[in-house]
C-alpha positions as a Python dict, from the first residue, in 0.01 Angstrom:
ca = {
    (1, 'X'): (0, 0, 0),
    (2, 'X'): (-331, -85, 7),
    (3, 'X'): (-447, 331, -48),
    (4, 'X'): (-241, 297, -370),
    (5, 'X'): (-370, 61, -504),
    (6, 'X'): (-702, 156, -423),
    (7, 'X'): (-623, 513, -606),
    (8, 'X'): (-470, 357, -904),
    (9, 'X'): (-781, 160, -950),
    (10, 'X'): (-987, 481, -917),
    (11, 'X'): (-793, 642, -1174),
    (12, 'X'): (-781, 330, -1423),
    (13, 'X'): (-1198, 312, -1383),
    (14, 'X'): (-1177, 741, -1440),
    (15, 'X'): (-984, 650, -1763),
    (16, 'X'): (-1258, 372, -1895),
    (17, 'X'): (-1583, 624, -1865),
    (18, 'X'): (-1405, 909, -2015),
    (19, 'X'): (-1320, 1149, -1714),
    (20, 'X'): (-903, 1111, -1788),
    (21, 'X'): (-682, 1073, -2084),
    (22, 'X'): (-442, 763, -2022),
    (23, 'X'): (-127, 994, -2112),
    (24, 'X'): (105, 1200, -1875),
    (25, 'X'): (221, 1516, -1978),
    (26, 'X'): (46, 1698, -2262),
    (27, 'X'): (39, 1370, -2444),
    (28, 'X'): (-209, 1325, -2721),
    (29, 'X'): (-283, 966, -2600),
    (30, 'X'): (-645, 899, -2486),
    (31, 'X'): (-784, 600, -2341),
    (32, 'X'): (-1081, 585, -2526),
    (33, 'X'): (-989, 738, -2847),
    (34, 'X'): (-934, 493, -3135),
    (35, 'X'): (-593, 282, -3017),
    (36, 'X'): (-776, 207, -2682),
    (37, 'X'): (-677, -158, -2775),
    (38, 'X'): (-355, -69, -2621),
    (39, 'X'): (-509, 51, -2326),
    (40, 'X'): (-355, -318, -2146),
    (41, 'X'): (-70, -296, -2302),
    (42, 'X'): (-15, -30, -2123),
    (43, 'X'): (-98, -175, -1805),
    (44, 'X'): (146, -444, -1815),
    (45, 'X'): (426, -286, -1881),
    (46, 'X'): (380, -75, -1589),
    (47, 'X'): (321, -396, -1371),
    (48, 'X'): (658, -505, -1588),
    (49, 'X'): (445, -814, -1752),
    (50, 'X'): (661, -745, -2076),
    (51, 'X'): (569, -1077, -2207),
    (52, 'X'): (205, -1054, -2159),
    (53, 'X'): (195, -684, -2370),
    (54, 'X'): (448, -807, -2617),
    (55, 'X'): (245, -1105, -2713),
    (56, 'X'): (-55, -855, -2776),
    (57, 'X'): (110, -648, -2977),
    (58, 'X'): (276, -939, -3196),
    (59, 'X'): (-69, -1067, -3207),
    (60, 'X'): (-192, -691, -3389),
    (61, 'X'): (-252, -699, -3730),
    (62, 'X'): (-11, -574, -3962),
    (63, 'X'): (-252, -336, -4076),
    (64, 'X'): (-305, -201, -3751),
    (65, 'X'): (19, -132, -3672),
    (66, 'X'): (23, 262, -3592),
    (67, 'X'): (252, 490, -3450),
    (68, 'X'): (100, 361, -3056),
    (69, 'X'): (177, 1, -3122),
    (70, 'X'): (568, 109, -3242),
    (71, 'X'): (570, 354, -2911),
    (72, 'X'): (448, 59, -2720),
    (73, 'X'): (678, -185, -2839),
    (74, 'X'): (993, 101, -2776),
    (75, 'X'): (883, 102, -2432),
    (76, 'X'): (911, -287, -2379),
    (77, 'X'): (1245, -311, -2540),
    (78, 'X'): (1335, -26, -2340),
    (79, 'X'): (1235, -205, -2033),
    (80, 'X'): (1428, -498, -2157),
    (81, 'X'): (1747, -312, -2214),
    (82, 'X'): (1789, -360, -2531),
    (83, 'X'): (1784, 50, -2664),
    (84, 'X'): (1886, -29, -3036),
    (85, 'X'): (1584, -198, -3079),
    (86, 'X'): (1379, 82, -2842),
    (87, 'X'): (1545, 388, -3043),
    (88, 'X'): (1407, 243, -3361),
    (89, 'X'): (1095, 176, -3267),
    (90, 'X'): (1044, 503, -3100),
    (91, 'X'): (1203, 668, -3429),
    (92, 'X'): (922, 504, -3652),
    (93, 'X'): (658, 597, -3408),
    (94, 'X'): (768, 993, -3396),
    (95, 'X'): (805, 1000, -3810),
    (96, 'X'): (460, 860, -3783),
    (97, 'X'): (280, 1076, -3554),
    (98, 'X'): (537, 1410, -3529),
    (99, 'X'): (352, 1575, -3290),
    (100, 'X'): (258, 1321, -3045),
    (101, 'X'): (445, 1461, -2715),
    (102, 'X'): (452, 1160, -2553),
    (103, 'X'): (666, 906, -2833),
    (104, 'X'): (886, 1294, -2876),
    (105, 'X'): (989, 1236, -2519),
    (106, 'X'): (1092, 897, -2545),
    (107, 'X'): (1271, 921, -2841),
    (108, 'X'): (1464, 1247, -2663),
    (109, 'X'): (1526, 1026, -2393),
    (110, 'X'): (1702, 743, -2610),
    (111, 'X'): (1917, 1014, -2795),
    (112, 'X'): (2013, 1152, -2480),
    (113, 'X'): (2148, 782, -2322),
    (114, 'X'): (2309, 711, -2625),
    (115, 'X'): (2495, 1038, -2654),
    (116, 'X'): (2582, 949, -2287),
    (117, 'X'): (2681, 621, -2319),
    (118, 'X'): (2921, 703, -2678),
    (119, 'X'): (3008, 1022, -2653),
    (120, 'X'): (3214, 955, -2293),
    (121, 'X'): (3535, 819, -2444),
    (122, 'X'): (3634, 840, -2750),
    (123, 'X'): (3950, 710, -2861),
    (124, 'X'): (4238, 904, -3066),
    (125, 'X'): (4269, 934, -3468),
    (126, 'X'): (4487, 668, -3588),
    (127, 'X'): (4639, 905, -3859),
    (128, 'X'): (4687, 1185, -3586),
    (129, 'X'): (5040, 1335, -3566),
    (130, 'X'): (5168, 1305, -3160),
    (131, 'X'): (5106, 1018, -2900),
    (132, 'X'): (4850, 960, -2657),
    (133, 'X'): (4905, 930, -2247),
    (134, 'X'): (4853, 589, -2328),
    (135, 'X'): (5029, 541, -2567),
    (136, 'X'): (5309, 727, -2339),
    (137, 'X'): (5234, 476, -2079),
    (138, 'X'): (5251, 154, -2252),
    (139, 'X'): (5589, 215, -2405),
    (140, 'X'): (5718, 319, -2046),
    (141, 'X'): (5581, -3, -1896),
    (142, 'X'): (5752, -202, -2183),
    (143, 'X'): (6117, 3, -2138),
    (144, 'X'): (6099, -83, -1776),
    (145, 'X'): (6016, -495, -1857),
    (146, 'X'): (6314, -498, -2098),
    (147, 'X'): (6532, -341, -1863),
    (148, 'X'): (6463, -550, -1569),
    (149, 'X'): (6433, -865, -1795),
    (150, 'X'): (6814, -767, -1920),
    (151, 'X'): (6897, -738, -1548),
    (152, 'X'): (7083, -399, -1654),
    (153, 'X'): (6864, -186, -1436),
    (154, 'X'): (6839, 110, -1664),
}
């Protein structure tokens, strides 16, 4: 563990003097480009200290709001579980910067769970002709109640 965190520490010190961009992927995201006031942000919530980041972005001037900040504050609602609030703050970020690989991926990522988690099941049309298994089911389950409530043993 201790080799870890060693390397991670190398890297992070690569990223300050310019030898490393702060992004994975082909993300246009650079440590020491102009939004390197997220740089800590982005720290903490990889060490999951969601409150600490949050309370530095809330503490951003409107003003200097760009599409990072939204991006950053996805992630941490992401990490929270709460993905309404995550897909629209990766949506604004990607409408801001379109090309930016990195927010692209996230957002993909969001459409993909929530495709996942609402697409599954989806229940019949009300104003559909026919019944449904369940529908089948339940009325089967209620015949057999009455009958053996009536003591007739249909």
């Amino acid at each position: 563990m201790k080799e870890i965190n060693e390397a991670y520490d190398m890297i992070n010190q690569m990223r300050q003097k310019g030898k490393g961009t702060g992004s994975t992927g082909s993300s246009s995201y650079n440590a020491n480009s102009s939004s390197s006031q997220f740089y800590n942000v982005r720290i903490y919530i990889q060490r999951g200290l969601l409150d600490q980041a949050d309370q530095i972005l809330e503490n951003t001037a409107q003003s200097m709001r760009t599409a990072e900040w939204y991006y950053l504050k996805g992630m941490i609602a992401y990490r929270r579980g709460w993905s309404e609030q995550a897909f629209s703050y990766f949506t604004t970020a990607c409408n801001m910067d379109p090309d930016n690989k990195e927010y692209q991926a996230a957002l993909n990522n969001m459409q993909n769970q929530r495709a996942y988690n609402y697409g599954g099941y989806t229940q019949t049309n009300p104003n559909a002709t026919g019944s449904s298994f369940c529908d089948v089911c339940a009325g089967m389950m209620c015949a057999n109640c009455l009958c053996d409530c009536c003591r007739m043993g249909c």
